[in-house]
Short mmCIF file of C-alpha atoms and ligand atoms in Angstrom, two decimals:
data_model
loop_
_atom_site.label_atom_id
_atom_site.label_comp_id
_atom_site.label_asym_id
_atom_site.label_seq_id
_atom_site.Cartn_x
_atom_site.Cartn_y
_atom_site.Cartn_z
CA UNK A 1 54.57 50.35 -57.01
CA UNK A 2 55.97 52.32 -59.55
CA UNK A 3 58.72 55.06 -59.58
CA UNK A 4 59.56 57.41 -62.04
CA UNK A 5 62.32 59.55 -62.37
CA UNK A 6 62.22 63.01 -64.48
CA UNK A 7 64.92 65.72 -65.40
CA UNK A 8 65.14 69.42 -64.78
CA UNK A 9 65.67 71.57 -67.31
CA UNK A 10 67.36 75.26 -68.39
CA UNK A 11 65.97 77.19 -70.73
CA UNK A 12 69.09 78.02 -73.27
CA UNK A 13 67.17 81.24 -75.10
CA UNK A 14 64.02 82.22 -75.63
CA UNK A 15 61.42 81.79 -71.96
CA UNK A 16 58.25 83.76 -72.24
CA UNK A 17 58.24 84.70 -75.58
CA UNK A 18 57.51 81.22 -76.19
CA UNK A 19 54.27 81.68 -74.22
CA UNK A 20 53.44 83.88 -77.00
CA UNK A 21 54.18 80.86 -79.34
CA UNK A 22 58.10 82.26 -80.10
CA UNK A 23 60.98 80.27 -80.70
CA UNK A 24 62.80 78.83 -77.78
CA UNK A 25 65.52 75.95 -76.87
CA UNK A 26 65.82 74.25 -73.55
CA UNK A 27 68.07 71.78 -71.92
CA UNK A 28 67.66 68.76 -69.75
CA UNK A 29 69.65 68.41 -66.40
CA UNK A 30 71.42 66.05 -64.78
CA UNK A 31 69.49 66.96 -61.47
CA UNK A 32 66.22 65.09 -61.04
CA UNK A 33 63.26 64.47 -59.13
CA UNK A 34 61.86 60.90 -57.99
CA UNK A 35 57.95 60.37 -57.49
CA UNK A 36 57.04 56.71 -56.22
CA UNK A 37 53.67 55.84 -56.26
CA UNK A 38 51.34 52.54 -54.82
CA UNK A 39 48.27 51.98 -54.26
CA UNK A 40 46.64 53.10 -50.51
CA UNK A 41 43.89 53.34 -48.06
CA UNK A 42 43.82 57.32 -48.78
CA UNK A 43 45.75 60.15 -50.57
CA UNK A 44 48.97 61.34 -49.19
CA UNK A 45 52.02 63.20 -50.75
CA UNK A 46 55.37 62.71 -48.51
CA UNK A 47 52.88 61.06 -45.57
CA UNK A 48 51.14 64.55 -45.71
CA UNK A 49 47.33 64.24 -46.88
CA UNK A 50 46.99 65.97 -50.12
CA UNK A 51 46.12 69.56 -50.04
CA UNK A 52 45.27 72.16 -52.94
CA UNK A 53 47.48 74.44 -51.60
CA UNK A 54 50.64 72.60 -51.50
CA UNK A 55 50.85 70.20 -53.71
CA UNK A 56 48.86 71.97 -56.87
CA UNK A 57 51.14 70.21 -59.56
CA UNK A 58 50.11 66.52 -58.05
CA UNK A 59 46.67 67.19 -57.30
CA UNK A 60 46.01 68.80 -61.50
CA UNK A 61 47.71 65.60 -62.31
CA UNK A 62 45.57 63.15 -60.57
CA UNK A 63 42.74 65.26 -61.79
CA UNK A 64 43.44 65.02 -65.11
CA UNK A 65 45.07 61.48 -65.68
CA UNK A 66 43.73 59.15 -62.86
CA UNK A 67 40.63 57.48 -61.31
CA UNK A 68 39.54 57.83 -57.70
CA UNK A 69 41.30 54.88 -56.37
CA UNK A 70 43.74 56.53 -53.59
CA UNK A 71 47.48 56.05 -53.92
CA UNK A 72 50.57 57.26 -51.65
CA UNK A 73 53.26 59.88 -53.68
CA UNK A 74 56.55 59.69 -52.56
CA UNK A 75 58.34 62.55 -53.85
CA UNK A 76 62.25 63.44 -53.75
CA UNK A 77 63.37 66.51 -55.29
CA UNK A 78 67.42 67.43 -56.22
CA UNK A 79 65.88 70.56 -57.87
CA UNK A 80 65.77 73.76 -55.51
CA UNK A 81 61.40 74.83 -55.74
CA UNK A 82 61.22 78.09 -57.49
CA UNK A 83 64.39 78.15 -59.01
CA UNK A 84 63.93 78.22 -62.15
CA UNK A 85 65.17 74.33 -63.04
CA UNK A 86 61.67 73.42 -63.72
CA UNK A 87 61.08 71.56 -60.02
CA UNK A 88 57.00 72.22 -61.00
CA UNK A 89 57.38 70.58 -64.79
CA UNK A 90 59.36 67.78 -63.19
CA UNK A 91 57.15 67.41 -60.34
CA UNK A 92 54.34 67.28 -63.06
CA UNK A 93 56.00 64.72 -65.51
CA UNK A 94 57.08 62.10 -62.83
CA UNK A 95 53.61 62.14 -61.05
CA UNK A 96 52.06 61.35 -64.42
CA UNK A 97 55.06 59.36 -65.79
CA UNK A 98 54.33 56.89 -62.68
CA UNK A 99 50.69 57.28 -62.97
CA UNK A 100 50.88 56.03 -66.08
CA UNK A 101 53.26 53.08 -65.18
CA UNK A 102 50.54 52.19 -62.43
CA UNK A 103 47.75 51.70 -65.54
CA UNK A 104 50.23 50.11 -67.84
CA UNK A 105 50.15 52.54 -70.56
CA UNK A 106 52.89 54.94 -70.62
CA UNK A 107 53.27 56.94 -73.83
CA UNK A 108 56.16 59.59 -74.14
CA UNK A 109 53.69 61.74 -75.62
CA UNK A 110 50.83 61.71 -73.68
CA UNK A 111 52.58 62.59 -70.54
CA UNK A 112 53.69 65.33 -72.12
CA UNK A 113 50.44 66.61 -73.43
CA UNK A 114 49.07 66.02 -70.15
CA UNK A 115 51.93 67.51 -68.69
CA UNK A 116 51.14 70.78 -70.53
CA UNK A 117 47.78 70.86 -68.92
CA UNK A 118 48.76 70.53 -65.59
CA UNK A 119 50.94 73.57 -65.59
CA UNK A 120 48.21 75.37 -67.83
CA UNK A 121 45.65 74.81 -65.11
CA UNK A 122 47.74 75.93 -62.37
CA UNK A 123 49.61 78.46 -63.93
CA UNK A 124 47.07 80.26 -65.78
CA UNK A 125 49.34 80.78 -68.89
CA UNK A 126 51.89 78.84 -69.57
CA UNK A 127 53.74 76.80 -73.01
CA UNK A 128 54.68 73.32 -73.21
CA UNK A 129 58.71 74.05 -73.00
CA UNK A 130 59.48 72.88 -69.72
CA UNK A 131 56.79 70.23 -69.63
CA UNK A 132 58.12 68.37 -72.95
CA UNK A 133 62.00 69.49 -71.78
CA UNK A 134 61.36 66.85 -68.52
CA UNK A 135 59.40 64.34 -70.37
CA UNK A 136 61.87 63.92 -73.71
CA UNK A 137 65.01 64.66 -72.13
CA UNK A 138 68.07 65.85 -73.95
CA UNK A 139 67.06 68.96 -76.03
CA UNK A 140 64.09 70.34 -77.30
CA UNK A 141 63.41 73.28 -79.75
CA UNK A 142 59.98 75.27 -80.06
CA UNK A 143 59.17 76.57 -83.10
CA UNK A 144 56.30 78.12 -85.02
CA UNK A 145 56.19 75.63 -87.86
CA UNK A 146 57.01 71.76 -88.32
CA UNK A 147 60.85 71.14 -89.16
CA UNK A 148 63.06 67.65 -88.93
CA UNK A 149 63.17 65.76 -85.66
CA UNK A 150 59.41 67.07 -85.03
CA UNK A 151 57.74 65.18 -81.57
CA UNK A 152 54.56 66.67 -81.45
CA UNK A 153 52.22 69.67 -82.30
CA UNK A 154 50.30 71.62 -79.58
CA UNK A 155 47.87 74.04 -79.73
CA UNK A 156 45.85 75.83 -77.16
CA UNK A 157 43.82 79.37 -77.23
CA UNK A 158 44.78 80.63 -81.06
CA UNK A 159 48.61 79.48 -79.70
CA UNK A 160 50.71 76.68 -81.39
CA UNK A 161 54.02 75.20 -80.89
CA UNK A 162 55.96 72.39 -82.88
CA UNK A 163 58.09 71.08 -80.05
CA UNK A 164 61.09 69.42 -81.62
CA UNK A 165 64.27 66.73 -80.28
CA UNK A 166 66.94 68.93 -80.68
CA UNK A 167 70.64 67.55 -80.67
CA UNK A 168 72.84 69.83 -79.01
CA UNK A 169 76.39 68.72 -77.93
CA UNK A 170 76.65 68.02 -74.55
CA UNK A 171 77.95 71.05 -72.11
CA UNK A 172 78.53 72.27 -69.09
CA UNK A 173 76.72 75.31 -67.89
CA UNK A 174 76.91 77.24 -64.63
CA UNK A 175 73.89 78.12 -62.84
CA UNK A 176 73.53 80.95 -59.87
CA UNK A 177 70.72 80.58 -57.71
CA UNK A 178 69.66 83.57 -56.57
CA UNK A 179 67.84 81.69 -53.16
CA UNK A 180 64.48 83.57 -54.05
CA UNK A 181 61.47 81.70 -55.40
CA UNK A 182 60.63 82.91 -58.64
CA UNK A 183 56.65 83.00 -59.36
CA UNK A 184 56.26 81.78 -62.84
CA UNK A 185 51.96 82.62 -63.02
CA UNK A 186 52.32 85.91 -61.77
CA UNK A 187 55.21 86.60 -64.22
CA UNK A 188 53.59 85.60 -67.10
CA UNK A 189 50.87 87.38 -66.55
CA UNK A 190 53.17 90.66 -66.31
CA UNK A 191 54.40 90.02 -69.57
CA UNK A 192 51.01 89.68 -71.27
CA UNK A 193 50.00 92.84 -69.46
CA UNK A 194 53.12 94.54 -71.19
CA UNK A 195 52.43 93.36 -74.34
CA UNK A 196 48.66 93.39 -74.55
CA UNK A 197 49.40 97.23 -73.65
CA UNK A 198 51.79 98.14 -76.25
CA UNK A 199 53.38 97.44 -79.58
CA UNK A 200 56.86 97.78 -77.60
CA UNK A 201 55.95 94.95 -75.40
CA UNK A 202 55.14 92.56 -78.45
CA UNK A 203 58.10 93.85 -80.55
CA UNK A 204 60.37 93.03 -77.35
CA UNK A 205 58.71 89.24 -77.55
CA UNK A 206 59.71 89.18 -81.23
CA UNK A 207 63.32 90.07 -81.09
CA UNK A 208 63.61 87.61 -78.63
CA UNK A 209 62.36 85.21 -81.13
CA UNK A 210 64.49 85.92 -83.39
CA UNK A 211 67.71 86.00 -81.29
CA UNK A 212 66.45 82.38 -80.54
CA UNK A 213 66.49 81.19 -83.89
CA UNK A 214 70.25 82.93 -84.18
CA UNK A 215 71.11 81.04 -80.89
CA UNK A 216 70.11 77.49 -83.04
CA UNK A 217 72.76 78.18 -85.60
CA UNK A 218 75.44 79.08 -83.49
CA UNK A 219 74.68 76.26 -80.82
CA UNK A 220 74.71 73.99 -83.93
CA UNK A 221 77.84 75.29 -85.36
CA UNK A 222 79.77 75.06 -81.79
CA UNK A 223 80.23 78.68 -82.05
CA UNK A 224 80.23 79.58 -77.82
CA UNK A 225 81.41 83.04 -78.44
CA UNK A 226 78.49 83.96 -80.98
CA UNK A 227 75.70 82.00 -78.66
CA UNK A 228 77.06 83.44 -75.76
CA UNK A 229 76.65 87.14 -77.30
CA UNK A 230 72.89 86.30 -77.98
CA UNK A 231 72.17 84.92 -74.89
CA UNK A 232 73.33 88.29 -73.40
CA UNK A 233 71.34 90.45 -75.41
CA UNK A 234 68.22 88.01 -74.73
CA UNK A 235 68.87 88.75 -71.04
CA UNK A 236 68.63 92.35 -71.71
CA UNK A 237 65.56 92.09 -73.69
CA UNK A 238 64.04 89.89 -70.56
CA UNK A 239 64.92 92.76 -67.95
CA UNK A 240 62.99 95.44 -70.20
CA UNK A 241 60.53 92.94 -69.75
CA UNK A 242 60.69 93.26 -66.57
CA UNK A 243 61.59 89.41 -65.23
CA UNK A 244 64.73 90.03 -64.47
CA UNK A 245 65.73 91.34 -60.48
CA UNK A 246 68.35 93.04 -58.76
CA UNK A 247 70.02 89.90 -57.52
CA UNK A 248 69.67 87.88 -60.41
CA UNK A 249 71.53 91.24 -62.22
CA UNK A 250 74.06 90.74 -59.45
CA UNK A 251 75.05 87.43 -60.42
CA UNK A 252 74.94 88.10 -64.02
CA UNK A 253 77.40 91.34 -63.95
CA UNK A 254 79.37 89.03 -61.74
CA UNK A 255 79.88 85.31 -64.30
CA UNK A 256 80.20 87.78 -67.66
CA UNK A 257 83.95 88.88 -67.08
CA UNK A 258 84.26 85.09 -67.08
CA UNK A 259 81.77 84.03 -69.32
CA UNK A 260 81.06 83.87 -73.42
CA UNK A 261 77.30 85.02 -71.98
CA UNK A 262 74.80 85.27 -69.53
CA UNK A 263 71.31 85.34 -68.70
CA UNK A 264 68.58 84.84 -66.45
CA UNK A 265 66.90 80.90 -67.22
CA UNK A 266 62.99 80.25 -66.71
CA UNK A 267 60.20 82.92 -64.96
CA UNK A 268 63.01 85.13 -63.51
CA UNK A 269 61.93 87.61 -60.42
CA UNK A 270 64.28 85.34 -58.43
CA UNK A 271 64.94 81.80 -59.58
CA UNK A 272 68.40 81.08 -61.46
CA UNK A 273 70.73 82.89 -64.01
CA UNK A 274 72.97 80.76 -66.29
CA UNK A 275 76.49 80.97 -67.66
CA UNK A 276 77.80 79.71 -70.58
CA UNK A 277 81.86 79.74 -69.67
CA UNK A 278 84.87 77.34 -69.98
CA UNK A 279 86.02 78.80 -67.01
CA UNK A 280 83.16 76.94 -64.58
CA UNK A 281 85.15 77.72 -61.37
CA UNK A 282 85.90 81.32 -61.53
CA UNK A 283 82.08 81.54 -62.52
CA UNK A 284 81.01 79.54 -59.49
CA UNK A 285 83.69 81.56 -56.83
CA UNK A 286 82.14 84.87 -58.38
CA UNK A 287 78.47 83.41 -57.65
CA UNK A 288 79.10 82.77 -54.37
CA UNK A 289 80.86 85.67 -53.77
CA UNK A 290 77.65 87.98 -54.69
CA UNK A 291 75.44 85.25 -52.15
CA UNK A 292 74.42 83.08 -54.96
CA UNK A 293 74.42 79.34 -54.83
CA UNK A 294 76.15 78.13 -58.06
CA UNK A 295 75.59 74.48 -59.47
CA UNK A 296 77.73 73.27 -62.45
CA UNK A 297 74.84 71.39 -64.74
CA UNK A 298 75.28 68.76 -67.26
CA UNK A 299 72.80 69.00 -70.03
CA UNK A 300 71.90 66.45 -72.13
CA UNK A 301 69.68 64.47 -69.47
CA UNK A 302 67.68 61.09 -70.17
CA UNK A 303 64.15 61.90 -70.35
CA UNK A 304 61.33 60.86 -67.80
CA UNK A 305 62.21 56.83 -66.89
CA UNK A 306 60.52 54.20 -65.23
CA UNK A 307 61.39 51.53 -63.05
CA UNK A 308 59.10 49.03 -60.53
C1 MEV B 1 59.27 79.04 -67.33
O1 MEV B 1 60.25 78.03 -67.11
C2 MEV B 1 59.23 79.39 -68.79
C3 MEV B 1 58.19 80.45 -69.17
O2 MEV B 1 58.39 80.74 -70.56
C4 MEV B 1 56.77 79.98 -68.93
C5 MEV B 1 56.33 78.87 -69.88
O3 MEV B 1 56.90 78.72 -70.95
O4 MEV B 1 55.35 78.19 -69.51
C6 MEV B 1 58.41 81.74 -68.40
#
């Protein structure tokens, strides 16, 4: 038997333009997701037998990093599905993570590699942010060419990303669940639509790219009110978009009064919206108050672990 246990994650600045092979900065949560794995007569996930349909993420994953021998998957999730928190990326990582533990050859990097194909596979489109986010822990940057503190280099379909450890102090950060699942494929999709379309669309994914690499300074420099200001304007290049939603709109009108910034974090549609505040509990009243469910997150999460 083997479990492993694997961190959600926020995206700080920066979701699909990265797709397009953009800058972007995520964080790792202190909410996770367990997968426990052993050996069986015949597949099951949660005593349910394994189905393409619902569990997608597990099924890729067994596909793509494991023999034929069956095995029960025990899997318990502190990450709301759809929200946004990368429940599909952790799902991914911990299933391979303990895979991985089963054949006695774990490598940080290889999970995330294969983690990256997973969510290719069943998203369609996707970039290896919230896969290497879960597996590394802590922080990780994305950028377009090889800096200091580089993990690894990934390439796929005339895309590339240098995914990098990226030390960022650790914070609090509100997040506002909006209760509806986000659809990261379809949403992706949109956005290549948009910007396969027009030179707007791809200009859009630029600036966002280059608010990102602003947001590094300030987050480096401790300056909230500066990162804050960007993350803002990164939300409003998201809506035009078209990723952002009327209730995740709601919630962000509602934490700015109290907030340095604020912004929608992952696919959008539904999903989550994050804060960056020192003032987590008006943030959290005003949430709830507009029918969001607001978490206060820790960032600066271990990694994917493993443990017999
Ligand atoms: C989803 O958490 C982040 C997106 O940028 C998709 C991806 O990077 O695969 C929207």
């Amino acid at each position: 038997m083997v479990t492993a246990s694997a961190p959600g994650k926020l995206i700080l600045m920066g979701e699909h333009a990265v797709v397009f092979g953009q800058p972007a900065i995520a964080l790792a949560i202190d909410l996770r997701l367990i997968c426990t794995i052993v050996p069986s007569a015949s597949f099951s996930v949660n005593g349910e037998p394994l189905s393409d349909r619902q569990h997608s993420y597990v099924l890729a994953a067994l596909r793509i990093a494991w023999d034929s021998s069956p095995v029960s998957i025990q899997i318990n999730s502190g990450l709301p599905s759809g929200s946004g928190l990368g429940s599909s990326a952790a799902v991914t990582v911990a299933t391979l993570a303990a895979l991985s533990g089963l054949n006695g050859d774990y490598e940080e990097e290889v999970v995330a590699r294969n983690g990256f194909e997973v969510e290719s596979v069943v998203q369609g489109r996707a970039s290896p942010i919230d896969t290497s986010t879960c597996t590394h822990g802590r922080g990780i940057l994305i950028g377009n060419s090889p800096g200091p503190d580089l993990l690894w280099h990934i390439e796929k379909d005339e895309r590339e990303w240098y995914v990098h450890n990226c030390e960022v102090p650790e914070m609090d950060i509100v997040v506002g669940y909006t209760g509806i699942i986000g659809r990261t494929g379809p949403l992706v999709a949109k956005v290549k639509r948009f910007a396969d379309r027009s030179r707007f669309g791809m200009e859009i994914i630029e600036e966002i790219g280059q608010l990102t690499t602003e947001g590094l300074r300030m987050l480096r420099t401790g300056d909230k009110v500066g990162l804050g200001e960007l993350m803002t304007r990164n939300q409003k290049l998201l809506a035009i978009l078209g990723v952002s939603s009327p209730a995740l709109n709601k919630l962000i009108r509602a934490s700015l009064p109290h907030s340095y910034g604020a912004k929608l974090t992952g696919a959008g549609g539904g999903g989550s919206m994050i804060a960056l505040t020192d003032r987590p509990a008006d943030v959290c009243e005003a949430i709830r108050k507009r029918g969001g469910v607001p978490y206060v997150v820790r960032t600066g999460a271990r990694g994917v672990t493993l443990s017999d």
